Coordinates of N, CA and C in Angstrom, one line a residue:
M1 N 77.8 -59.6 7.7 CA 77.0 -58.5 7.8 C 76.0 -58.8 8.9
T2 N 75.8 -57.8 9.8 CA 74.8 -57.9 10.9 C 73.7 -56.9 10.7
V3 N 72.5 -57.3 10.9 CA 71.4 -56.4 10.8 C 70.6 -56.4 12.2
M4 N 70.4 -55.2 12.7 CA 69.6 -55.0 13.9 C 68.4 -54.2 13.5
E5 N 67.2 -54.6 13.9 CA 66.0 -53.9 13.5 C 65.1 -53.7 14.7
S6 N 64.5 -52.5 14.7 CA 63.3 -52.3 15.6 C 62.3 -51.7 14.8
S7 N 61.2 -51.3 15.4 CA 60.1 -50.7 14.6 C 60.4 -49.4 14.0
R8 N 61.4 -48.7 14.6 CA 61.7 -47.3 14.1 C 63.2 -47.1 13.6
L9 N 64.0 -48.2 13.7 CA 65.4 -48.0 13.3 C 66.0 -49.4 12.9
S10 N 66.7 -49.3 11.8 CA 67.4 -50.5 11.3 C 68.9 -50.1 11.2
V11 N 69.7 -51.0 11.7 CA 71.2 -50.8 11.7 C 71.8 -52.0 11.0
T12 N 72.5 -51.7 9.9 CA 73.2 -52.8 9.2 C 74.7 -52.5 9.4
R13 N 75.4 -53.5 9.9 CA 76.8 -53.4 10.2 C 77.6 -54.3 9.3
S14 N 78.6 -53.8 8.6 CA 79.5 -54.6 7.8 C 80.9 -54.1 7.9
T15 N 81.8 -54.9 7.4 CA 83.2 -54.5 7.5 C 83.8 -54.6 6.1
T16 N 84.6 -53.6 5.7 CA 85.2 -53.6 4.4 C 86.5 -54.5 4.4
A17 N 87.0 -54.8 3.3 CA 88.3 -55.6 3.2 C 89.4 -54.9 3.9
E18 N 89.3 -53.6 4.0 CA 90.4 -52.8 4.6 C 90.2 -52.7 6.2
G19 N 89.1 -53.4 6.7 CA 88.9 -53.4 8.1 C 88.1 -52.2 8.6
I20 N 87.4 -51.4 7.7 CA 86.6 -50.3 8.1 C 85.2 -50.8 8.4
T21 N 84.7 -50.4 9.6 CA 83.3 -50.8 10.0 C 82.4 -49.8 9.3
V22 N 81.3 -50.3 8.7 CA 80.3 -49.4 8.0 C 79.0 -49.7 8.7
L23 N 78.4 -48.7 9.3 CA 77.1 -48.8 9.9 C 76.1 -48.0 9.0
A24 N 75.2 -48.7 8.4 CA 74.2 -48.0 7.6 C 72.9 -47.9 8.5
L25 N 72.5 -46.7 8.8 CA 71.3 -46.5 9.7 C 70.1 -46.1 8.8
R26 N 69.0 -46.6 9.2 CA 67.7 -46.3 8.5 C 66.6 -46.1 9.5
G27 N 66.0 -44.9 9.4 CA 64.9 -44.6 10.3 C 65.1 -43.4 11.2
E28 N 64.6 -43.5 12.4 CA 64.7 -42.3 13.4 C 65.7 -42.7 14.5
I29 N 66.5 -41.7 14.8 CA 67.4 -41.8 16.0 C 67.0 -40.8 17.0
D30 N 66.4 -41.3 18.1 CA 65.9 -40.5 19.2 C 66.1 -41.2 20.5
F31 N 65.4 -40.7 21.5 CA 65.5 -41.3 22.9 C 65.3 -42.8 22.9
T32 N 64.3 -43.2 22.1 CA 63.9 -44.6 22.2 C 64.8 -45.5 21.3
T33 N 65.6 -44.9 20.4 CA 66.5 -45.8 19.6 C 68.0 -45.4 19.8
G34 N 68.2 -44.4 20.5 CA 69.6 -43.9 20.7 C 70.5 -45.0 21.3
T35 N 70.0 -45.8 22.2 CA 70.8 -46.9 22.8 C 71.2 -47.9 21.8
E36 N 70.3 -48.2 20.9 CA 70.7 -49.2 19.8 C 71.8 -48.6 18.9
V37 N 71.8 -47.3 18.6 CA 72.8 -46.7 17.8 C 74.1 -46.7 18.6
Q38 N 74.1 -46.4 19.9 CA 75.3 -46.4 20.7 C 75.9 -47.8 20.8
R39 N 75.0 -48.8 21.0 CA 75.5 -50.2 21.0 C 76.1 -50.6 19.7
A40 N 75.5 -50.2 18.6 CA 76.1 -50.5 17.3 C 77.5 -49.8 17.1
L41 N 77.6 -48.6 17.5 CA 78.8 -47.8 17.4 C 79.9 -48.3 18.3
L42 N 79.6 -48.7 19.5 CA 80.6 -49.0 20.5 C 80.7 -50.5 20.8
G43 N 79.7 -51.3 20.4 CA 79.8 -52.7 20.7 C 79.3 -52.9 22.1
S44 N 79.1 -54.2 22.4 CA 78.7 -54.5 23.8 C 79.7 -54.3 24.9
D45 N 81.0 -54.2 24.5 CA 82.1 -54.0 25.4 C 82.4 -52.5 25.6
G46 N 81.7 -51.6 24.8 CA 82.0 -50.2 24.9 C 83.2 -49.7 24.2
A47 N 83.8 -50.6 23.4 CA 85.0 -50.2 22.7 C 84.7 -50.1 21.2
A48 N 84.9 -48.9 20.7 CA 84.6 -48.7 19.2 C 85.7 -49.3 18.4
T49 N 85.4 -49.6 17.2 CA 86.4 -50.0 16.2 C 87.3 -48.8 15.9
A50 N 88.5 -49.1 15.4 CA 89.4 -47.9 15.2 C 88.9 -47.0 14.0
R51 N 88.2 -47.6 13.0 CA 87.7 -46.8 11.9 C 86.3 -47.2 11.5
T52 N 85.4 -46.2 11.6 CA 84.0 -46.4 11.4 C 83.4 -45.4 10.5
V53 N 82.6 -45.8 9.6 CA 81.8 -44.8 8.8 C 80.4 -45.1 9.1
V54 N 79.7 -44.0 9.4 CA 78.3 -44.1 9.7 C 77.5 -43.4 8.6
E55 N 76.8 -44.3 7.8 CA 76.0 -43.8 6.6 C 74.6 -43.4 7.1
L56 N 74.3 -42.2 6.8 CA 73.0 -41.6 7.3 C 72.0 -41.2 6.2
S57 N 72.2 -41.7 5.0 CA 71.3 -41.3 3.9 C 69.8 -41.7 4.1
Q58 N 69.6 -42.7 5.0 CA 68.2 -43.1 5.2 C 67.7 -42.7 6.6
V59 N 68.4 -41.9 7.3 CA 67.9 -41.4 8.6 C 67.0 -40.2 8.4
T60 N 65.8 -40.3 8.9 CA 64.8 -39.2 8.7 C 64.7 -38.3 9.9
F61 N 65.3 -38.6 11.1 CA 65.2 -37.7 12.2 C 66.4 -38.1 13.2
M62 N 67.0 -37.1 13.8 CA 68.0 -37.4 14.8 C 68.0 -36.3 15.8
D63 N 67.9 -36.7 17.1 CA 68.0 -35.7 18.2 C 69.3 -35.9 18.9
S64 N 69.4 -35.3 20.1 CA 70.6 -35.3 20.9 C 71.1 -36.8 21.2
S65 N 70.2 -37.7 21.2 CA 70.6 -39.1 21.4 C 71.6 -39.6 20.4
G66 N 71.3 -39.2 19.1 CA 72.2 -39.6 18.0 C 73.5 -38.8 18.1
I67 N 73.4 -37.5 18.4 CA 74.6 -36.7 18.6 C 75.5 -37.3 19.7
N68 N 74.9 -37.6 20.8 CA 75.7 -38.2 21.9 C 76.3 -39.5 21.5
A69 N 75.6 -40.4 20.8 CA 76.2 -41.6 20.3 C 77.4 -41.4 19.4
L70 N 77.3 -40.4 18.5 CA 78.4 -40.1 17.6 C 79.6 -39.6 18.4
I71 N 79.3 -38.7 19.3 CA 80.4 -38.2 20.1 C 81.1 -39.3 20.9
G72 N 80.4 -40.1 21.5 CA 80.9 -41.3 22.3 C 81.8 -42.1 21.4
A73 N 81.3 -42.4 20.2 CA 82.1 -43.3 19.3 C 83.3 -42.5 18.8
H74 N 83.2 -41.2 18.6 CA 84.4 -40.4 18.2 C 85.5 -40.5 19.3
H75 N 85.1 -40.3 20.5 CA 86.1 -40.3 21.7 C 86.7 -41.7 21.8
A76 N 85.9 -42.8 21.7 CA 86.4 -44.1 21.8 C 87.4 -44.4 20.6
A77 N 87.0 -44.0 19.4 CA 87.9 -44.3 18.2 C 89.2 -43.5 18.3
T78 N 89.1 -42.2 18.6 CA 90.3 -41.4 18.7 C 91.3 -41.9 19.8
A79 N 90.7 -42.5 20.9 CA 91.5 -43.1 21.9 C 92.3 -44.2 21.4
R80 N 91.8 -44.8 20.3 CA 92.5 -46.0 19.6 C 93.3 -45.5 18.4
R81 N 93.5 -44.2 18.3 CA 94.2 -43.5 17.1 C 93.4 -43.8 15.9
G82 N 92.1 -43.8 16.0 CA 91.2 -44.1 14.8 C 90.3 -42.9 14.5
W83 N 89.2 -43.2 13.9 CA 88.3 -42.1 13.5 C 86.9 -42.6 13.3
V84 N 85.9 -41.7 13.3 CA 84.6 -41.9 12.9 C 84.3 -40.9 11.8
R85 N 83.6 -41.3 10.8 CA 83.2 -40.4 9.7 C 81.7 -40.6 9.4
V86 N 81.1 -39.5 9.0 CA 79.7 -39.5 8.6 C 79.6 -39.5 7.1
A87 N 78.8 -40.3 6.6 CA 78.6 -40.3 5.1 C 77.1 -40.1 4.7
A88 N 76.9 -39.3 3.7 CA 75.7 -39.0 3.1 C 74.5 -38.6 4.0
P89 N 74.7 -37.7 4.9 CA 73.6 -37.2 5.7 C 72.6 -36.5 4.8
T90 N 71.3 -36.7 5.2 CA 70.2 -35.9 4.5 C 70.4 -34.4 4.9
P91 N 69.8 -33.5 4.1 CA 69.9 -32.1 4.5 C 69.4 -31.8 5.9
S92 N 68.3 -32.5 6.4 CA 67.9 -32.2 7.7 C 68.8 -32.7 8.8
I93 N 69.4 -33.9 8.6 CA 70.4 -34.4 9.5 C 71.7 -33.6 9.5
L94 N 72.1 -33.2 8.3 CA 73.3 -32.3 8.2 C 73.1 -31.0 9.0
R95 N 71.9 -30.5 8.9 CA 71.5 -29.3 9.6 C 71.7 -29.5 11.1
V96 N 71.3 -30.6 11.6 CA 71.4 -30.9 13.1 C 72.9 -31.0 13.4
L97 N 73.7 -31.7 12.6 CA 75.1 -31.8 12.8 C 75.8 -30.4 12.8
R98 N 75.4 -29.6 11.9 CA 76.0 -28.2 11.8 C 75.6 -27.3 13.0
I99 N 74.3 -27.4 13.4 CA 73.8 -26.6 14.5 C 74.7 -26.9 15.8
V100 N 74.9 -28.1 16.1 CA 75.7 -28.4 17.3 C 77.2 -28.4 17.1
G101 N 77.6 -28.2 15.8 CA 79.1 -28.1 15.5 C 79.8 -29.4 15.4
L102 N 79.0 -30.5 15.3 CA 79.6 -31.8 15.2 C 80.3 -32.0 13.9
D103 N 79.9 -31.3 12.8 CA 80.6 -31.4 11.5 C 82.0 -30.8 11.6
T104 N 82.4 -30.1 12.6 CA 83.8 -29.6 12.8 C 84.6 -30.6 13.6
V105 N 84.0 -31.6 14.2 CA 84.7 -32.6 15.0 C 84.8 -34.0 14.2
I106 N 83.7 -34.4 13.7 CA 83.6 -35.6 12.9 C 83.5 -35.2 11.4
T107 N 84.4 -35.7 10.6 CA 84.4 -35.4 9.2 C 83.2 -35.9 8.5
C108 N 82.6 -35.1 7.7 CA 81.3 -35.5 7.0 C 81.6 -35.5 5.5
Y109 N 81.1 -36.6 4.8 CA 81.3 -36.8 3.4 C 80.0 -36.9 2.7
P110 N 79.9 -36.4 1.5 CA 78.6 -36.4 0.7 C 78.2 -37.8 0.3
T111 N 79.2 -38.8 0.2 CA 78.9 -40.1 -0.2 C 79.6 -41.1 0.6
L112 N 79.1 -42.3 0.7 CA 79.8 -43.4 1.4 C 81.1 -43.7 0.8
Q113 N 81.2 -43.7 -0.5 CA 82.4 -44.1 -1.2 C 83.5 -43.1 -0.8
Q114 N 83.2 -41.8 -0.8 CA 84.2 -40.8 -0.4 C 84.6 -41.0 1.1
A115 N 83.7 -41.3 1.9 CA 84.0 -41.5 3.3 C 85.0 -42.7 3.5
L116 N 84.8 -43.7 2.6 CA 85.7 -44.9 2.7 C 87.0 -44.7 2.1
T117 N 87.2 -43.7 1.2 CA 88.5 -43.6 0.5 C 89.3 -42.3 0.7
L118 N 88.7 -41.2 1.1 CA 89.4 -39.9 1.2 C 89.8 -39.6 2.7
D119 N 91.0 -39.1 2.8 CA 91.4 -38.4 4.0 C 91.4 -36.9 3.8
P120 N 90.6 -36.2 4.6 CA 90.4 -34.8 4.3 C 91.7 -33.9 4.5
R121 N 92.6 -34.4 5.2 CA 93.8 -33.6 5.5 C 94.9 -33.7 4.5
D122 N 95.1 -34.9 3.9 CA 96.2 -35.0 3.0 C 95.8 -35.8 1.7
G123 N 94.6 -36.1 1.5 CA 94.1 -36.8 0.3 C 94.5 -38.2 0.2
R124 N 95.0 -38.8 1.3 CA 95.3 -40.2 1.3 C 94.0 -41.0 1.4
T125 N 94.1 -42.3 1.0 CA 93.0 -43.2 1.2 C 92.8 -43.5 2.7
A126 N 91.7 -44.1 3.1 CA 91.5 -44.4 4.5 C 92.6 -45.2 5.1
T127 N 93.3 -46.0 4.3 CA 94.4 -46.8 4.9 C 95.8 -46.2 4.6
G128 N 95.8 -45.0 4.0 CA 97.1 -44.4 3.7 C 97.6 -44.8 2.3
Q129 N 98.4 -44.0 1.7 CA 98.9 -44.3 0.3 C 99.7 -45.6 0.3
D130 N 100.4 -45.8 1.4 CA 101.3 -47.0 1.4 C 100.7 -48.2 2.1
G131 N 99.4 -48.1 2.4 CA 98.7 -49.2 3.1 C 98.8 -49.2 4.6
T132 N 99.4 -48.2 5.1 CA 99.5 -48.0 6.6 C 98.2 -47.4 7.1
E133 N 98.0 -47.5 8.4 CA 96.8 -47.0 9.0 C 96.8 -45.5 8.9
D134 N 95.6 -45.0 8.8 CA 95.3 -43.5 8.9 C 95.8 -43.1 10.3
P135 N 96.6 -42.1 10.5 CA 97.0 -41.8 11.8 C 96.0 -41.3 12.8
G136 N 94.8 -41.0 12.3 CA 93.7 -40.7 13.2 C 93.8 -39.3 13.8
R137 N 94.4 -38.4 13.1 CA 94.5 -37.1 13.7 C 93.1 -36.5 13.8
H138 N 92.9 -35.7 14.8 CA 91.7 -35.1 15.1 C 91.4 -34.0 14.0
P139 N 90.2 -34.0 13.4 CA 89.9 -33.0 12.3 C 90.0 -31.6 12.8
A140 N 89.9 -31.3 14.1 CA 90.0 -30.0 14.5 C 91.4 -29.5 14.9
E141 N 92.4 -30.3 14.5 CA 93.8 -29.8 14.7 C 94.0 -28.5 14.1
N142 N 93.6 -28.3 12.9 CA 93.6 -27.0 12.2 C 92.3 -26.8 11.5
P143 N 91.3 -26.3 12.3 CA 89.9 -26.2 11.7 C 89.8 -25.4 10.4
A144 N 90.6 -24.3 10.3 CA 90.5 -23.5 9.1 C 91.0 -24.3 7.9
R145 N 92.1 -25.0 8.0 CA 92.7 -25.8 6.9 C 91.8 -27.0 6.6
D146 N 91.3 -27.7 7.7 CA 90.6 -28.9 7.5 C 89.2 -28.6 6.8
R147 N 88.6 -27.5 7.2 CA 87.3 -27.1 6.6 C 87.5 -26.8 5.1
A148 N 88.6 -26.1 4.8 CA 88.9 -25.7 3.4 C 89.2 -26.9 2.6
E149 N 89.9 -27.9 3.1 CA 90.3 -29.1 2.3 C 89.3 -30.2 2.3
R150 N 88.4 -30.2 3.3 CA 87.5 -31.4 3.4 C 86.5 -31.3 2.3
P151 N 86.2 -32.5 1.7 CA 85.1 -32.6 0.7 C 83.8 -32.1 1.4
A152 N 83.1 -31.3 0.7 CA 81.9 -30.7 1.3 C 80.7 -31.7 1.2
C153 N 79.9 -31.8 2.3 CA 78.7 -32.5 2.2 C 77.7 -31.6 1.5
P154 N 76.6 -32.1 1.0 CA 75.6 -31.3 0.3 C 75.3 -30.1 1.2
D155 N 75.3 -28.9 0.7 CA 74.9 -27.7 1.4 C 75.9 -27.4 2.5
H156 N 77.0 -28.0 2.6 CA 77.9 -27.9 3.8 C 78.6 -26.5 3.8
D157 N 78.9 -25.9 2.7 CA 79.6 -24.7 2.7 C 78.8 -23.5 2.2
R158 N 77.5 -23.6 2.3 CA 76.7 -22.4 1.9 C 76.9 -21.3 2.9
P159 N 76.6 -20.0 2.4 CA 76.8 -18.9 3.3 C 75.8 -19.0 4.5
R160 N 76.2 -18.5 5.6 CA 75.4 -18.5 6.8 C 75.0 -17.0 7.1
G161 N 73.8 -16.9 7.5 CA 73.3 -15.5 7.9 C 73.6 -15.3 9.4
P162 N 73.1 -14.3 10.0 CA 73.3 -13.9 11.4 C 73.0 -15.0 12.4
A163 N 71.9 -15.8 12.0 CA 71.5 -16.9 12.9 C 72.2 -18.2 12.5
G164 N 73.1 -18.1 11.5 CA 73.8 -19.3 11.1 C 73.0 -20.3 10.3
D165 N 71.9 -19.8 9.8 CA 70.9 -20.7 9.1 C 70.7 -20.4 7.7
G166 N 71.4 -19.6 7.0 CA 71.2 -19.3 5.6 C 71.6 -17.9 5.3
P167 N 71.4 -17.4 4.1 CA 71.8 -16.1 3.8 C 71.2 -15.0 4.6
G168 N 70.0 -15.2 5.0 CA 69.3 -14.1 5.8 C 68.9 -14.5 7.2
G169 N 69.4 -15.6 7.7 CA 69.0 -16.1 9.0 C 68.1 -17.3 8.9
P170 N 67.3 -17.6 9.9 CA 66.5 -18.8 10.0 C 65.5 -18.9 8.8
A171 N 64.9 -17.8 8.3 CA 63.9 -17.9 7.3 C 64.6 -18.1 5.9
G172 N 65.9 -17.9 5.9 CA 66.7 -18.2 4.6 C 66.6 -17.0 3.7
G173 N 66.1 -15.9 4.0 CA 66.0 -14.8 3.0 C 66.2 -13.6 3.6

């Protein structure tokens, strides 16, 4: 296990027995800490691991720096026929992911355990029913099917209003 800490962000990196990299982030992801997140996701050589779960339950703020880091990791992982998954985002972080549409590209799970075990497209585990690698299909191959089958993050499937922010728009009413 590797731990990187700054005054505003802590990154704990571990690897499961199945070879899945787990990054547990704690704190704020913004312009001043975004490079640390990117480095943790891509490594010093810029190559992401094939399978990464980013656990966000302790992240209190995320701006476009975090979004860009996740997108970069997603592109690098899919180039290796892998994936990046988000686990346990707080409601405010989930809202950011939804506003920019990242939840339709990177699969989001309500818990770390689900992110490590479920495949949203066919119910297989992260390594496949027969122990083979997850084929790393892009979640947006069939967005309607994938959204219907994917385990919902907290508040993930609530009705959206005209502004996309709740039943009646941004005020939620």
